[in-house]
Amino acid sequence: MNFKIKKLEIYNFKGIKSLVINFNDKITHICGANATGKTSIIDAFYWLLFGKNSEDQKEFGVKPYGTTNSEVSVTAIINLNDEKTVKLQKVLKEKWVRKRGSEKEELTGHETEYLIDDIQVQANKFNDFVKNNICEEKLYKIVSNPFYCAQR
């Protein structure tokens, strides 16, 4: 399968408050000093596609440290086989509930929304779409990370 990332939008993901990257048809360089967010960009794309970070961890700090009432969102515009463009989006939302007799709302958990072309779908449909139209997770990591095989 052939795909090109055209645009990546990241909001409240790890240390990134807001970032939009428009990829050109040749090469887009992402560079910077240590601890400026380069790995967070990769982690955001991996999280969108596979629900893991670049170190293959499902449990990692997606939300910015020390924040509450924040919504995490990663969106990618991807061209498939030079024919069709698709918009994929994953949104992590906090669930707040005010219990009876309480004045304060309490965080009771999180929910994740999955969208394909702005249509909300179930997680398994989103994952199947990624696997069948973009790339299977293990293959993607093998071809995109030269250290992936060495880490296994």
Short mmCIF file of C-alpha atoms in Angstrom, two decimals:
data_model
loop_
_atom_site.label_atom_id
_atom_site.label_comp_id
_atom_site.label_asym_id
_atom_site.label_seq_id
_atom_site.Cartn_x
_atom_site.Cartn_y
_atom_site.Cartn_z
CA MET A 1 0.00 0.00 0.00
CA ASN A 2 1.15 3.46 -0.83
CA PHE A 3 0.28 6.40 1.40
CA LYS A 4 1.49 9.93 1.98
CA ILE A 5 0.83 12.04 5.03
CA LYS A 6 -0.37 15.42 3.79
CA LYS A 7 -1.14 17.09 7.11
CA LEU A 8 -0.83 16.29 10.81
CA GLU A 9 -2.67 18.28 13.49
CA ILE A 10 -1.79 17.71 17.15
CA TYR A 11 -3.57 19.30 20.12
CA ASN A 12 -2.75 18.79 23.82
CA PHE A 13 -0.63 15.72 23.13
CA LYS A 14 2.17 15.21 25.65
CA GLY A 15 4.12 18.50 25.59
CA ILE A 16 2.52 19.82 22.39
CA LYS A 17 -0.24 22.37 22.99
CA SER A 18 -1.03 22.95 19.32
CA LEU A 19 0.89 22.01 16.18
CA VAL A 20 -0.05 21.73 12.52
CA ILE A 21 2.43 20.23 10.06
CA ASN A 22 1.79 20.45 6.33
CA PHE A 23 3.91 17.87 4.54
CA ASN A 24 5.11 18.68 1.04
CA ASP A 25 5.45 16.24 -1.84
CA LYS A 26 9.18 15.78 -1.33
CA ILE A 27 10.71 15.68 2.13
CA THR A 28 9.57 17.43 5.28
CA HIS A 29 12.34 17.83 7.83
CA ILE A 30 11.43 17.78 11.51
CA CYS A 31 14.43 18.83 13.52
CA GLY A 32 15.22 20.60 16.77
CA ALA A 33 17.17 20.47 19.97
CA ASN A 34 16.64 17.74 22.54
CA ALA A 35 13.31 17.84 24.40
CA THR A 36 11.56 20.08 21.85
CA GLY A 37 8.88 17.59 20.75
CA LYS A 38 10.29 15.59 17.84
CA THR A 39 9.49 12.25 19.45
CA SER A 40 6.09 13.57 20.55
CA ILE A 41 5.24 14.15 16.88
CA ILE A 42 6.10 10.54 16.04
CA ASP A 43 4.28 9.31 19.13
CA ALA A 44 1.18 11.29 18.12
CA PHE A 45 1.10 9.64 14.68
CA TYR A 46 1.70 6.16 16.16
CA TRP A 47 -1.03 6.79 18.77
CA LEU A 48 -3.45 7.84 16.05
CA LEU A 49 -2.81 4.74 13.95
CA PHE A 50 -2.03 2.06 16.54
CA GLY A 51 -2.84 3.35 20.03
CA LYS A 52 0.80 3.04 21.12
CA ASN A 53 3.85 5.26 21.22
CA SER A 54 7.05 4.83 19.23
CA GLU A 55 8.43 2.56 21.98
CA ASP A 56 5.47 0.19 21.47
CA GLN A 57 3.84 1.13 24.80
CA LYS A 58 0.05 1.33 25.13
CA GLU A 59 0.25 3.01 28.52
CA PHE A 60 2.13 6.28 28.28
CA GLY A 61 1.44 9.91 29.13
CA VAL A 62 -0.74 11.10 26.26
CA LYS A 63 -2.15 14.12 28.09
CA PRO A 64 0.02 17.11 28.95
CA TYR A 65 1.49 16.68 32.42
CA GLY A 66 -0.54 18.25 35.21
CA THR A 67 -3.56 19.24 33.12
CA THR A 68 -7.24 18.57 33.69
CA ASN A 69 -10.25 19.20 31.51
CA SER A 70 -8.07 18.82 28.45
CA GLU A 71 -9.04 17.05 25.27
CA VAL A 72 -6.29 15.32 23.31
CA SER A 73 -6.68 15.24 19.54
CA VAL A 74 -4.55 13.96 16.68
CA THR A 75 -5.73 14.31 13.08
CA ALA A 76 -4.01 13.21 9.89
CA ILE A 77 -4.91 13.86 6.28
CA ILE A 78 -3.52 10.94 4.31
CA ASN A 79 -3.41 10.33 0.57
CA LEU A 80 -3.94 6.65 -0.27
CA ASN A 81 -2.37 5.24 -3.42
CA ASP A 82 -2.36 8.70 -5.06
CA GLU A 83 -6.12 8.26 -5.56
CA LYS A 84 -8.09 9.02 -2.43
CA THR A 85 -7.56 11.31 0.54
CA VAL A 86 -8.82 10.29 3.96
CA LYS A 87 -9.02 12.15 7.26
CA LEU A 88 -8.31 10.09 10.38
CA GLN A 89 -8.84 11.50 13.84
CA LYS A 90 -8.57 10.20 17.39
CA VAL A 91 -9.83 12.23 20.34
CA LEU A 92 -9.30 11.39 24.00
CA LYS A 93 -11.86 13.05 26.27
CA GLU A 94 -12.14 13.17 30.04
CA LYS A 95 -15.44 12.11 31.62
CA TRP A 96 -16.43 14.37 34.51
CA VAL A 97 -19.43 13.64 36.74
CA ARG A 98 -20.96 15.60 39.59
CA LYS A 99 -22.15 13.04 42.09
CA ARG A 100 -25.40 13.65 43.94
CA GLY A 101 -24.85 15.91 46.91
CA SER A 102 -21.40 16.99 45.76
CA GLU A 103 -20.44 20.47 44.67
CA LYS A 104 -17.46 19.34 42.62
CA GLU A 105 -17.27 17.28 39.50
CA GLU A 106 -14.99 14.25 39.63
CA LEU A 107 -12.97 12.69 36.86
CA THR A 108 -14.46 9.23 36.36
CA GLY A 109 -12.42 8.10 33.37
CA HIS A 110 -11.69 8.73 29.73
CA GLU A 111 -13.30 7.92 26.42
CA THR A 112 -11.74 7.77 23.01
CA GLU A 113 -13.51 8.80 19.83
CA TYR A 114 -12.40 7.45 16.46
CA LEU A 115 -13.32 9.29 13.27
CA ILE A 116 -12.84 8.51 9.60
CA ASP A 117 -13.66 11.44 7.31
CA ASP A 118 -15.43 13.17 10.25
CA ILE A 119 -17.71 10.17 10.83
CA GLN A 120 -17.43 8.58 14.27
CA VAL A 121 -16.79 4.83 14.11
CA GLN A 122 -16.12 2.05 16.58
CA ALA A 123 -12.50 1.33 17.53
CA ASN A 124 -12.43 -2.00 15.71
CA LYS A 125 -13.67 -0.42 12.46
CA PHE A 126 -11.03 2.32 12.75
CA ASN A 127 -8.30 -0.25 13.42
CA ASP A 128 -9.43 -2.40 10.49
CA PHE A 129 -9.41 0.64 8.22
CA VAL A 130 -5.82 1.47 9.24
CA LYS A 131 -4.69 -2.14 8.81
CA ASN A 132 -6.37 -2.62 5.42
CA ASN A 133 -5.83 0.81 3.86
CA ILE A 134 -2.65 2.20 5.39
CA CYS A 135 -0.43 -0.49 6.84
CA GLU A 136 -0.38 -3.31 9.34
CA GLU A 137 1.25 -2.14 12.58
CA LYS A 138 4.28 -4.42 12.68
CA LEU A 139 5.15 -3.83 9.02
CA TYR A 140 4.82 -0.06 9.47
CA LYS A 141 7.17 -0.10 12.44
CA ILE A 142 9.70 -2.28 10.60
CA VAL A 143 9.87 0.04 7.59
CA SER A 144 9.67 3.32 9.54
CA ASN A 145 12.01 2.61 12.45
CA PRO A 146 15.49 1.23 11.69
CA PHE A 147 15.89 0.18 15.35
CA TYR A 148 12.56 -1.67 15.64
CA CYS A 149 13.94 -5.15 14.85
CA ALA A 150 16.94 -4.61 17.09
CA GLN A 151 14.62 -3.76 20.00
CA ARG A 152 12.79 -7.09 19.77
#
